Each structure stands twice: as C-alpha cells, then as structure tokens.
Coordinates of C-alpha atoms and ligand atoms in Angstrom, one line a residue:
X406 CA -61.6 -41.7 42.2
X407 CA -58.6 -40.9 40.0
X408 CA -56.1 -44.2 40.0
X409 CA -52.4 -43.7 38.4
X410 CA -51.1 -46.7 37.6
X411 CA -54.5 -47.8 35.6
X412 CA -52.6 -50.2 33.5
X413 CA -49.9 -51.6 35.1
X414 CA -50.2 -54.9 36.7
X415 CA -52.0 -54.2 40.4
X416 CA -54.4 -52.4 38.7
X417 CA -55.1 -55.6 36.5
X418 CA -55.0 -58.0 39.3
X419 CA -56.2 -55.8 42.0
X420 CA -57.6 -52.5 41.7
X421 CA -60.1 -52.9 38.6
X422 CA -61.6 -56.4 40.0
X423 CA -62.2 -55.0 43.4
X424 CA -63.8 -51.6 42.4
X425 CA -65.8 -53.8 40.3
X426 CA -66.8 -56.2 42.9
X427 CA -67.7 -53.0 45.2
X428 CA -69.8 -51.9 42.6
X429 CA -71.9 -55.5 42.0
X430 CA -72.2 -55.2 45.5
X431 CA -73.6 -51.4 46.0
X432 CA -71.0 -50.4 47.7
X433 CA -69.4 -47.3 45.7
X434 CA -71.7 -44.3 45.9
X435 CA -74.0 -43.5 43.0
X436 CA -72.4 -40.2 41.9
X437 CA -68.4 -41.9 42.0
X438 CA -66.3 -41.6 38.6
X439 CA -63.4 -43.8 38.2
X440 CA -60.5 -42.1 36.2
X441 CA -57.8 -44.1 35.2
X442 CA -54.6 -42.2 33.8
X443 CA -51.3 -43.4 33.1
X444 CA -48.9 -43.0 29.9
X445 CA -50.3 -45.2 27.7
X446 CA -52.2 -43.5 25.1
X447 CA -56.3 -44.5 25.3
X448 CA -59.4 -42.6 25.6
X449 CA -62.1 -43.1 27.5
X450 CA -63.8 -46.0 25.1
X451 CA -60.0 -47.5 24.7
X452 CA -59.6 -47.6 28.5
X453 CA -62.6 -49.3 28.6
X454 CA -62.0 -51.9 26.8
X455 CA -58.5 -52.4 28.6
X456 CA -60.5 -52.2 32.1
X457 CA -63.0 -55.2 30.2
X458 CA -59.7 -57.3 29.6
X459 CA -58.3 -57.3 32.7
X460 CA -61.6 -58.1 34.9
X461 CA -62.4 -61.0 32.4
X462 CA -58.6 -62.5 33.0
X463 CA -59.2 -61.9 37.1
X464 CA -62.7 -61.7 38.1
X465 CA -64.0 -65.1 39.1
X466 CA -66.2 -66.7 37.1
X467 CA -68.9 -66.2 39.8
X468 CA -68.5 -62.4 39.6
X469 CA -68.7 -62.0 36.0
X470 CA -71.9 -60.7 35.5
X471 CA -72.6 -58.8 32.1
X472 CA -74.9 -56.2 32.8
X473 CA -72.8 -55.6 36.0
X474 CA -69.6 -55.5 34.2
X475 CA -71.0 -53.0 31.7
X476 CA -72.6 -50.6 34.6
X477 CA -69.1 -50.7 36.1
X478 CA -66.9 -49.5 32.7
X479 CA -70.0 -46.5 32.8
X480 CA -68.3 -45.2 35.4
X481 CA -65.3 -45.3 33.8
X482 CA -63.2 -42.7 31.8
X483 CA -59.6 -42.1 31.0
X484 CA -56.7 -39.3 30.5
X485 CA -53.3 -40.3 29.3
X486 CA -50.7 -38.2 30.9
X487 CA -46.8 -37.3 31.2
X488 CA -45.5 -37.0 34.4
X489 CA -43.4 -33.9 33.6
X490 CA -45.6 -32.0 31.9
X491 CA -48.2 -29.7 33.8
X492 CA -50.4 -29.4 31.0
X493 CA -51.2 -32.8 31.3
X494 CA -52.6 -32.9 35.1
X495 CA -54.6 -29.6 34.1
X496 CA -56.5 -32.0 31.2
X497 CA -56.8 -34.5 34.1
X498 CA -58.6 -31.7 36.5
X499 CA -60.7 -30.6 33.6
X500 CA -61.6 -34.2 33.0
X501 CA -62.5 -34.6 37.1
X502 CA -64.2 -30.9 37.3
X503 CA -65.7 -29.7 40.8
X504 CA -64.0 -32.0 43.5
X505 CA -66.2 -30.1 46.5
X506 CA -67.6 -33.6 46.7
X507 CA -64.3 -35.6 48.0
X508 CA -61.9 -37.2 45.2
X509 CA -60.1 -40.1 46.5
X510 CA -56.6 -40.2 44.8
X511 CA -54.6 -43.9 44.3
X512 CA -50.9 -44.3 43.3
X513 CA -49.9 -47.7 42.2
X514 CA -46.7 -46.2 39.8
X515 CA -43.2 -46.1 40.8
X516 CA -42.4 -44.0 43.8
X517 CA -39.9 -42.7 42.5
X518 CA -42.8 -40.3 40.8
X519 CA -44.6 -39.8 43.4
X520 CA -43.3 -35.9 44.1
X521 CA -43.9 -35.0 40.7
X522 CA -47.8 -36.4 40.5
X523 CA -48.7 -34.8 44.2
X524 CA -46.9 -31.4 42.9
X525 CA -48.8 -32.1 39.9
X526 CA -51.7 -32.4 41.5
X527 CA -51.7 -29.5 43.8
X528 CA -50.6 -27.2 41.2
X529 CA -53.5 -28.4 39.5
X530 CA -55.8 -28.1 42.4
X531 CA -56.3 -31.0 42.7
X532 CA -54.7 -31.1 46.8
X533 CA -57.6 -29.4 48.3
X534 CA -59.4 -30.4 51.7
X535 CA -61.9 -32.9 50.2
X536 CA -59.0 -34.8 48.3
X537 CA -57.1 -37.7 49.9
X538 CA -54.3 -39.8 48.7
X539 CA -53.5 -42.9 48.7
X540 CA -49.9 -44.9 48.1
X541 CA -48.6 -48.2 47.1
X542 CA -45.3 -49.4 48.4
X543 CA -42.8 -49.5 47.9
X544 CA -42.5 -46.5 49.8
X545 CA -39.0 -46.0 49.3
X546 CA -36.0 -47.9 49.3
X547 CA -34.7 -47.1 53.1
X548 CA -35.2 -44.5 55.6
X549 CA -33.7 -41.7 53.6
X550 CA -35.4 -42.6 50.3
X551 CA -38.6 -42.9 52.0
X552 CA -38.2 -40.2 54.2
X553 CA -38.0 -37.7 51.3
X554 CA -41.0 -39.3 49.8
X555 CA -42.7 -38.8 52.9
X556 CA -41.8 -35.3 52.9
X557 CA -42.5 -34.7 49.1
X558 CA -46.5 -35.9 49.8
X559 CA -46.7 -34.2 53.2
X560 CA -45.8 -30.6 51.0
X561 CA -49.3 -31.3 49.1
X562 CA -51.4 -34.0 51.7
X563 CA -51.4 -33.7 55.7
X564 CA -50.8 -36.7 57.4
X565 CA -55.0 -37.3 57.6
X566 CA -55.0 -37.7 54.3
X567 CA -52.3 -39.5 53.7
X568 CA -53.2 -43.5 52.9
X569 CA -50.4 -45.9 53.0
X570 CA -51.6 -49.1 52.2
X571 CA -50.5 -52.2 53.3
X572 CA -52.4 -54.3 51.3
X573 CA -51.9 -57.6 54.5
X574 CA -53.7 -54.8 56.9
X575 CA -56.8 -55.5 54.2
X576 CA -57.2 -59.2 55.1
X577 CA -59.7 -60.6 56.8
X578 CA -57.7 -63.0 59.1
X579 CA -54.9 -60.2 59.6
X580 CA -57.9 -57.9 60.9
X581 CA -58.5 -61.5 63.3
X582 CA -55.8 -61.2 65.1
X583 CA -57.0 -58.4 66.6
X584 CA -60.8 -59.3 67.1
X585 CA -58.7 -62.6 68.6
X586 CA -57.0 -61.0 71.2
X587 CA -59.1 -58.1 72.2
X588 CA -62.3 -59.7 72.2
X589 CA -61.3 -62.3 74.5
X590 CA -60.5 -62.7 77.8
X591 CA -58.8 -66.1 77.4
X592 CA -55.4 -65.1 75.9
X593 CA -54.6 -61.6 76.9
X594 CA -53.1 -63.0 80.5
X595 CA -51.0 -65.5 78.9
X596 CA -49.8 -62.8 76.3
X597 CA -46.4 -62.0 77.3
X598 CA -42.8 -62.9 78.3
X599 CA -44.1 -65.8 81.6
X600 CA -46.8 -67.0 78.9
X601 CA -45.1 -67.8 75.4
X602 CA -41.7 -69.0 74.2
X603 CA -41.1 -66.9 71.0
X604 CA -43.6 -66.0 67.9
X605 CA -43.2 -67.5 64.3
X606 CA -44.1 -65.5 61.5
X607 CA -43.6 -67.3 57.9
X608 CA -44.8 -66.2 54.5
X609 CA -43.8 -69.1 52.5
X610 CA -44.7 -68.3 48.6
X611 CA -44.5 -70.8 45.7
X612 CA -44.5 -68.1 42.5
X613 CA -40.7 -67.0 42.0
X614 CA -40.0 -64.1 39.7
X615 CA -43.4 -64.0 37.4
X616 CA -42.3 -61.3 35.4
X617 CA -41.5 -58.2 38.0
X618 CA -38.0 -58.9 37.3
X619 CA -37.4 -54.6 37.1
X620 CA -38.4 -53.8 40.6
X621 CA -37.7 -57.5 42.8
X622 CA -34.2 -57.8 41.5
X623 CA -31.7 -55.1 43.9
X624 CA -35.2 -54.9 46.1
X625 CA -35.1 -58.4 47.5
X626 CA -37.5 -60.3 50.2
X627 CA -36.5 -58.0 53.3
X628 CA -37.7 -54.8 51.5
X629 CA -40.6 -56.7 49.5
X630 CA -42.0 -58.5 53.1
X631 CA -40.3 -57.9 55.9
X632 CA -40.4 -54.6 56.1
X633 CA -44.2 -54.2 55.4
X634 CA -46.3 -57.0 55.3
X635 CA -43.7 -59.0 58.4
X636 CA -43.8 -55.8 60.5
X637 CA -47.3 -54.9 60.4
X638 CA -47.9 -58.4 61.6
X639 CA -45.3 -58.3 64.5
X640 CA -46.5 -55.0 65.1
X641 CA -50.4 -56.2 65.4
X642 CA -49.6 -59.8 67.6
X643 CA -47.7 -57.4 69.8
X644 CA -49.3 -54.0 70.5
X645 CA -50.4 -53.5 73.7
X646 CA -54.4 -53.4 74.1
X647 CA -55.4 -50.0 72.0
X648 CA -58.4 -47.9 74.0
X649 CA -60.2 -47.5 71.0
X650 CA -60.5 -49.3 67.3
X651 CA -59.8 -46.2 65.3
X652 CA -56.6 -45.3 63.6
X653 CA -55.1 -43.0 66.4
X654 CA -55.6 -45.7 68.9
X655 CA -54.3 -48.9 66.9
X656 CA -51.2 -46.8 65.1
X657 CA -50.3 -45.2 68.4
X658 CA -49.9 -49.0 69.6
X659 CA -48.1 -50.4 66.4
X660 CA -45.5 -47.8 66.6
X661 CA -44.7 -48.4 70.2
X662 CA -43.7 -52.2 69.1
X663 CA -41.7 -50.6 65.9
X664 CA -39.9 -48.5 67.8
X665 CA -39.1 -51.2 70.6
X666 CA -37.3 -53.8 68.0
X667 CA -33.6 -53.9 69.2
X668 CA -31.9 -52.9 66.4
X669 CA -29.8 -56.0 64.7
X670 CA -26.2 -55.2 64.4
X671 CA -23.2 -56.0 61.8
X672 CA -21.8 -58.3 64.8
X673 CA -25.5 -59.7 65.5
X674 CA -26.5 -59.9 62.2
X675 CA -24.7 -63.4 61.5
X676 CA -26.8 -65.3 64.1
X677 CA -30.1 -63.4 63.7
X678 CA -30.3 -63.8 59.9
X679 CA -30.0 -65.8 57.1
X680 CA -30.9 -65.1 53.6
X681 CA -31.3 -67.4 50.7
X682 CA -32.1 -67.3 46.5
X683 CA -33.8 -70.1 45.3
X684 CA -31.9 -72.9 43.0
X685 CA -33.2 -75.5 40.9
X686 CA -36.1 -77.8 42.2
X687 CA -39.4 -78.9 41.7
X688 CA -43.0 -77.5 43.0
X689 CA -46.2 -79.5 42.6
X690 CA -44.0 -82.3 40.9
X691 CA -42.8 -79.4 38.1
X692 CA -39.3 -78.9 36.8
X693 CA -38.6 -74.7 37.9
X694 CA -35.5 -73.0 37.0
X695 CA -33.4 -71.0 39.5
X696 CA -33.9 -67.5 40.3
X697 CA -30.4 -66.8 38.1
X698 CA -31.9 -68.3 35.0
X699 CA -34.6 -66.9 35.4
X700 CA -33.5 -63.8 35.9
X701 CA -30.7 -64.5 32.9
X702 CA -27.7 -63.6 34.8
X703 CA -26.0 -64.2 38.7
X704 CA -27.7 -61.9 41.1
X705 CA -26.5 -61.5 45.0
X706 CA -30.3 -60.5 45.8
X707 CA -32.1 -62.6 48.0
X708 CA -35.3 -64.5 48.0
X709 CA -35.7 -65.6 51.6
X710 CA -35.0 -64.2 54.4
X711 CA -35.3 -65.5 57.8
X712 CA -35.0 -62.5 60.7
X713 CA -35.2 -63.2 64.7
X714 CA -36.1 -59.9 66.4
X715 CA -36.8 -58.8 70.0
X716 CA -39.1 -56.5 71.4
X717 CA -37.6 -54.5 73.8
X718 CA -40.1 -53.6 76.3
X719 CA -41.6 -55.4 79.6
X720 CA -43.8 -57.6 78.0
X721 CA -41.9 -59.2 75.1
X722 CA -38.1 -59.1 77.3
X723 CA -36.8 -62.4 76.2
X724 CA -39.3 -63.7 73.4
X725 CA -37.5 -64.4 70.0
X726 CA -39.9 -63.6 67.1
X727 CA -38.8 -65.8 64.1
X728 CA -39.8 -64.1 60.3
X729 CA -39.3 -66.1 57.2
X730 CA -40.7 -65.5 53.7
X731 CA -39.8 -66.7 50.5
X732 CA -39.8 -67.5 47.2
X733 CA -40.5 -71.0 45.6
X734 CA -40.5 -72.3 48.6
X735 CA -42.5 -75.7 49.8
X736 CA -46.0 -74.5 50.2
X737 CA -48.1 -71.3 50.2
X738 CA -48.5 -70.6 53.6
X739 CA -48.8 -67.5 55.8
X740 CA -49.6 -68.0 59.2
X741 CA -48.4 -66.7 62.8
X742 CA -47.2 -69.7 65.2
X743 CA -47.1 -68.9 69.0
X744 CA -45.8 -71.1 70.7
X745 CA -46.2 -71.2 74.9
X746 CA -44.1 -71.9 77.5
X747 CA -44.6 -75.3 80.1
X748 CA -46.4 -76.0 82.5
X749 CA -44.3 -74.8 85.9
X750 CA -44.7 -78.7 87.0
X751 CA -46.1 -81.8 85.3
X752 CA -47.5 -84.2 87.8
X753 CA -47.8 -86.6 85.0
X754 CA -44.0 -87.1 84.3
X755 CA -44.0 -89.6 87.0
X756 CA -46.5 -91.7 85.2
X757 CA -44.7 -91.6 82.1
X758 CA -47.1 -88.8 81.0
X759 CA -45.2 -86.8 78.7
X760 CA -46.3 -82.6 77.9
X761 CA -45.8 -80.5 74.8
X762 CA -46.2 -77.1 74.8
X763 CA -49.0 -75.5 73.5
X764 CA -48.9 -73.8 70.6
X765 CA -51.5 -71.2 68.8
X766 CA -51.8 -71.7 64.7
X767 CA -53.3 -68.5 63.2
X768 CA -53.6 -69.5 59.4
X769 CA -54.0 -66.7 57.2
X770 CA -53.6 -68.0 54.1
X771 CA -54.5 -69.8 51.9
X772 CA -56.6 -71.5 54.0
X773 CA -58.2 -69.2 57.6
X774 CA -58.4 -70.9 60.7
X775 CA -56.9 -70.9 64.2
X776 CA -56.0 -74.1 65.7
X777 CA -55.1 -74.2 69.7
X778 CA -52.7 -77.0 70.3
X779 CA -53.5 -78.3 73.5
X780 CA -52.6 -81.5 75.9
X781 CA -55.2 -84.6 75.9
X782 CA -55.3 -87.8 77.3
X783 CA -56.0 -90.5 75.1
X784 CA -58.4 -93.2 76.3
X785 CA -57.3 -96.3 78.1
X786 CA -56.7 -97.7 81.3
X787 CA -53.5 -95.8 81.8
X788 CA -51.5 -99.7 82.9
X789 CA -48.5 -98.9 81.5
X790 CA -48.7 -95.4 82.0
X791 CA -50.5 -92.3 81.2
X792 CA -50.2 -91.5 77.5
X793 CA -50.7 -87.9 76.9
X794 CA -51.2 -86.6 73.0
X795 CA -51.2 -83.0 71.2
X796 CA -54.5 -82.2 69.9
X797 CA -56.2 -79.1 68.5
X798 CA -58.7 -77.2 68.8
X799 CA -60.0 -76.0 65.9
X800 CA -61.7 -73.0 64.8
X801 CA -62.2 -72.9 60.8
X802 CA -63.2 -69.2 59.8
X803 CA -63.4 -71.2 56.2
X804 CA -66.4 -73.4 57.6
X805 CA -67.6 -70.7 60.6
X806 CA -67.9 -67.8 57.9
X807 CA -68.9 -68.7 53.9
X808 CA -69.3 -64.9 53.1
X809 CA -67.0 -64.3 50.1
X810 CA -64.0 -63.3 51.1
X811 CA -63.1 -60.1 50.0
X812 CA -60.1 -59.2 47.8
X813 CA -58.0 -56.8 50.7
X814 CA -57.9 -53.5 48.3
X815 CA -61.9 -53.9 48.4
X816 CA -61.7 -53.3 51.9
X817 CA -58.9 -50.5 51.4
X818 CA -60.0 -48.8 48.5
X819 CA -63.5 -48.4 50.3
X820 CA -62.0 -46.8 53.5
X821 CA -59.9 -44.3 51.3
X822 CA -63.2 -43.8 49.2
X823 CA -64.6 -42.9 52.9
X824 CA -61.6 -41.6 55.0
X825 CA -61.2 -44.3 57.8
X826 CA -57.7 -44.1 58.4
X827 CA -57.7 -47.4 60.8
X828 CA -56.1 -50.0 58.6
X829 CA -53.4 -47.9 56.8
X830 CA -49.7 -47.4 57.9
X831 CA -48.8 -44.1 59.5
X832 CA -45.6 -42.2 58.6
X833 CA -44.3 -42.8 61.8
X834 CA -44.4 -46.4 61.5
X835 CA -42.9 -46.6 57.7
X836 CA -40.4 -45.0 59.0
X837 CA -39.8 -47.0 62.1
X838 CA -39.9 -50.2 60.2
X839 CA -36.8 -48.6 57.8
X840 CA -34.6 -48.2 60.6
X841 CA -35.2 -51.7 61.7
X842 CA -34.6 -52.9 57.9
X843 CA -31.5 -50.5 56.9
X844 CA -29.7 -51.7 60.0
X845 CA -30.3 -55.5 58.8
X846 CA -28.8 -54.1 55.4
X847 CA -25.9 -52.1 56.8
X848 CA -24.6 -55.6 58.7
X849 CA -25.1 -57.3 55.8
X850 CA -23.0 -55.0 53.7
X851 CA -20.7 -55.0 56.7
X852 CA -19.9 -58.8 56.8
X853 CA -20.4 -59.2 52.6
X854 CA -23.3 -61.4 53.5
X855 CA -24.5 -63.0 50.0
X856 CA -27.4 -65.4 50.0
X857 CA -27.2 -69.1 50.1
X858 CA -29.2 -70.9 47.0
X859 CA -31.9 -73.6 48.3
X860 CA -33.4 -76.0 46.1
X861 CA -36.9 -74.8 44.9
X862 CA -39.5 -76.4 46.9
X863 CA -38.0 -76.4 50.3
X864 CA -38.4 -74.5 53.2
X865 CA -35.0 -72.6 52.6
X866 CA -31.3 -72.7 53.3
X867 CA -30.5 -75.2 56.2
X868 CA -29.5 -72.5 58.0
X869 CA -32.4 -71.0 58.7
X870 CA -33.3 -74.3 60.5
X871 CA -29.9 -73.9 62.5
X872 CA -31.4 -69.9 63.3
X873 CA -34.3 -71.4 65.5
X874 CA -32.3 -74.6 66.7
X875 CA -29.7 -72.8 68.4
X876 CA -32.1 -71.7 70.6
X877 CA -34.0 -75.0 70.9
X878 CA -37.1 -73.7 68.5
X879 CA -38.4 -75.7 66.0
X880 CA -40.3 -73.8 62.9
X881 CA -43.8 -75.2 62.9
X882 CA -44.1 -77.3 60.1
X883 CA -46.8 -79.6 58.9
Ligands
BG6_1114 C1 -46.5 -58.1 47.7 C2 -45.1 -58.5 47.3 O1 -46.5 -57.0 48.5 O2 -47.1 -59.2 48.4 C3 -45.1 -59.8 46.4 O3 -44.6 -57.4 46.5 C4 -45.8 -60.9 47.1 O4 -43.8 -60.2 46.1 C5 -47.2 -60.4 47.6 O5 -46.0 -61.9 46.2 C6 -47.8 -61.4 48.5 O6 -49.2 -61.1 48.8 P1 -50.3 -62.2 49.1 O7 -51.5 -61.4 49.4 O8 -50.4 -63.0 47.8 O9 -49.8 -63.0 50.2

C-alpha cells in the first residue's frame, strides 16, 4: 500500500490508526508493505517514529498494545518525494519493487496534485493492472474542476480502479440504512410519495474551524457536506431497490436519484436555502469565538447550510427533503428523520383522540439506533376521552451489537486493499452531485446571497426554521 499524504492530518487521525487496528486484528495480508511518502523529509526509521506519534495521540487506550504497535511500524517504510520531479516517483517504485502482487494506492493530498502523482505514477509504472487508486475529496471544487480531475486519473486508472471514497459510505449505520430497507418487508410499501411527508437529513457538528482554516475557508459547508457526505445519504434513503449488493447494482441506483434532483434555481434558490456562519456563543457551557475571529478576518463563507431538494421521479413527486449541517452548532448529531404522512381517517378524533404522524429516527451518530415513532393509547378508562400519546419503538444497534465499531477507512481501506468497489462513489455520481451543488452556487452568486451569523450553540439562523415552516415541517429536534 503506498499512502500520499502520510503526514498530514487524515493520515494522523485516520489512516495510520485504522491500518493499525486492521493489523491487531489480522486483517491485512501477511506479505502487505505500507509506504508512506509525502514531502517531508524522513526515512524509513524517522517515519516510524512519526507513524508511533500519531497512533499514540489517536488510538484508544484499549487498542494500544505494544508488541502490536511495534509489528505494525515493521511494515512500515518511507520515501520523501517532490511532486514535480520524476526522479522522485522512480525512488518510490524502486522502494515498492515487483507490484505483480496488487499495490493499493491512497491520496489524501490536495487534489489539486492529483494529475501530477497519477502521471507520476504511470510513468513510473506504477499504473499497471494490479494497481488501484484510491482518492480523498475533495474531488474538485465544481463540475469543471472535478471533471478535469476525473479525466486526469482516468488517463492512468479505468473507472474499476478508480476508489472515491466517501468516508459516511464507511459507517456502519450509513451501510443500515440499506440492510433497513431491503431486508424488510415492513417499510418498502410505505416508502414513497402516499407513505411519507418529506425526509430530514441534519449533520449538526459542535468543532468550528480546528485548524483547517486553508482548505474550509472559500470551500464552505455545501462543498464540505452537502455535496458528499448529504448526497450519498439522499441518494441511499432514496434509490430504488438494487438487484444485487455489489457496486454496479447499488451505484447504478444512487445515480438514478442524483440525476433526478430538480435543479435549484437563482429565482428558487431564496426559499430553498439558507446559509449561515457561526457568531459568538457558548457549547457545553464554554465561551467560543465566532468563525471571523477565529479565522482573523470577515469572511462571506458559510458554515451552515440548510437545502430542500426534490426528487423528480414517480416515487419521490412531492416529498421535500430538508439537509442541514453545520458548524458549532447545538449538538453532535447526524441522523435521517422520516417523517409519514396521516392516517386517511382517525376514528378517534371524535373521542377526543388526537394522532401524530409517525415518524422514523435513524441515528447515526454519535449514538446508532433507530427509533419508530408510533401512536399508543395510554391506560385508563378513556371517561373523558381517549388519550392517545407518541411512543417509540426502539432498536439500539449500541445495545443490539457491542462489537467495536470500526473507524469507516478500516472498512474502506480494506475493500481498496481487496477491490470491492461497492461502497465508493462512481464518477458518474461525483459528477451528478456537482451539478446539483454549482447550481445552488450560481443562484447564490446570482442574488449576492451572504450568510446570516447564528449564535454558536444553536441550531442555525432562524431562517432555516422558517425553510421547513413554510411548508408546515417542523425539524425533528430533541
Ligand atoms: C469531513 C468534513 O468530510 O467530514 C469535515 O471535511 C467534517 O468538515 C467531517 O467535520 C465530519 O465527519 P464525521 O465522521 O465526524 O461526521
């Protein structure tokens, strides 16, 4: 495996903990060589020592065994190298040798050098058959930027080994949805336009900047999660019912739903979004600055966003689905609200029974359950009328599963190790997703949209409350 990128921050938090974690576990073939490369200037025993750093700082303390540790840096080695300069990848393919049995490529640097490291690479030969590649967003900027990276990697890597990773695909509750849907029989009829009212989809975050200042300012939260992480989810509570679960099948799905999402316009684009940067304000009782001082000077980039699409097609004609994510906002939460329409007739209104609709939680993080709202009567002799309450029905994956959850790239970096294509984003769909995003962009240039601040802590702007009421939504708040 040959990672660019090895020092920079996802290989820190990320890469390096869950190769590691693969290994404790057995999972990484005996003959695999991990070879870090980047510019900074270590050898293989410096590298090392870097790689020891960063899994002390982010390996659990459960995971931290010695001997383990130390069998994992073995595999380890390192070539510094310059982007521009040929020479450089040769020293890398001298350091890799005979590739005949697979070499699994990652790129977690800016894409920006992504041409120059696949022609690097190829020129090398280091693009043959048995190599695959896999890439980090961003994947661009919008359609054009990404296009031309898209075409830039195809020169050197077909489509089939071409891995673009969404690291949300790589969660274990994100993979639920599907084994929610498709293995049951209960929701699918319900699953449409005459069943369900409109979709929420929030991401709510309590970090702000941490120190990513260079790429988040100018890329914003509709580039960062909407058009990835917010798609893909859309995309995966949508599809239609794939044949198969292989990556043919599922993508084929996915891009049907991308492609059906009605393109927001510079005179839509008022009532169907709202974007926000965070102010002053307090999380978990503590004093945080606003993005701007943060950031040391004004910005117009925004830290929420809230987005309500439609699906053009038969099934979704009708359904809003609401998207919000941000920054500092009130809570960690990601989670995927569904809420149903009412009964056709309540027999208990003239009882003074009163319904609610019912609505479907899927939790993915931090905590992983999903929760059925649902209608009960609550015990008594009904004298003064029936009394009807919203209750749920609960099903904790927390309590039903206590396997260790796995970091996602464990999952991801394992099916690039082995080629299983399933859970990674297909060019078709990137590209998809762009269009929806640069039209969202183009309005807002169009109407010089600039975000509103909200206090830090909240759930956003107010307005984004007034994006669901209009239409007589609530967001599903605790
Ligand atoms: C990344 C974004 O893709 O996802 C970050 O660049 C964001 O801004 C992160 O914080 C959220 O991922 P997770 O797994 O913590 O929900």
């Amino acid at each position: 495996m040959l990672l660019f990128g090895a020092t920079g921050d996802l290989s820190q938090r990320m890469l390096l903990p869950s190769l590691c974690n693969l290994h404790a576990d057995g999972l990484l073939p005996d003959a695999l060589t991990i070879i870090g490369t980047s510019r900074s200037d270590y050898d293989d025993d410096g590298f090392r020592e870097f790689a020891r750093g960063a899994l002390d700082r982010f390996l659990p303390g459960d995971r931290k065994d010695a001997a383990t540790i130390e069998a994992f840096l073995a595999r380890i080695g390192y070539v510094p190298l310059d982007v521009g300069d040929h020479s450089s990848f040769q020293a890398l393919a001298d350091k890799i040798g005979d590739v005949a049995g697979g070499l699994a490529v990652f790129l977690s640097t800016a894409p920006s050098l992504f041409e120059a490291v696949v022609t690097g690479l190829k020129a090398a030969g280091l693009g043959g058959d048995t190599v695959r590649v896999g890439l980090e967003k961003p994947l661009g900027h919008d359609l054009p930027s990404s296009e031309e990276i898209n075409d830039a990697v195809a020169a050197a890597f077909p489509e089939d080994r071409t891995f673009r990773f969404d690291h949300y695909l790589g969660k274990e509750t994100v993979q639920n949805i599907m084994a929610l849907r498709f293995g049951n029989v209960l929701f699918e009829p319900v699953w449409n336009a005459s069943g369900i009212d409109n979709v929420q989809i929030t991401i709510a975050e309590t970090v702000g900047l941490e120190s990513r200042a260079g790429y988040y300012d100018g890329t914003g939260a509709l580039r960062d999660m909407v058009q990835n992480h917010m798609l893909q989810l859309l995309a995966l509570i949508a599809m239609e019912p794939p044949t198969h679960f292989d990556g043919t099948a599922i993508r084929d799905e996915k891009v049907k739903v991308l492609r059906s999402l009605r393109p927001i316009t510079p005179e839509s684009v008022q009532t169907c979004t709202v974007t926000g940067q965070y102010g002053p304000g307090a999380i978990g009782g503590e004093f945080v600055k606003s993005y701007a001082d943060e950031l040391e000077q004004p910005s117009g980039t925004e830290t929420f966003v809230a987005v309500k699409a439609h699906i053009d097609n038969w099934r979704w004609q009708g359904v809003p689905f609401y998207l919000r994510t941000g920054k500092r906002m009130a809570a960690r939460r990601s989670e995927i609200a569904i809420q149903f329409k009412p009964v056709p007739h309540s027999m208990f209104a003239s009882r003074g029974g009163q319904l609610q609709n019912n609505v479907m939680v899927i939790r993915l993080q931090p905590e992983e359950y999903v929760q059925l709202l649902v209608m009960a009567k609550e015990p008594g002799l009904d004298r003064d009328g029936i009394r009807l309450r919203e209750v749920p029905l609960d099903l904790s994956l927390d309590k039903e599963f206590k396997q260790r959850r796995r970091i996602a790239y464990e999952r991801l970096l394992l099916d690039l190790i082995e080629g299983d294509q399933t859970l990674f984003v297909r060019r078709d769909e990137v590209e998809a997703q762009w269009r929806f995003i640069d039209a969202i962009r183009s309005g807002w240039a169009a109407n010089g949209t600039r975000p509103k601040s909200y206090p830090s802590g909240s759930w956003g702007p107010s307005s984004a409350v007034a994006l669901t009421e209009r239409d007589g939504v609530t967001w599903q708040d605790d």
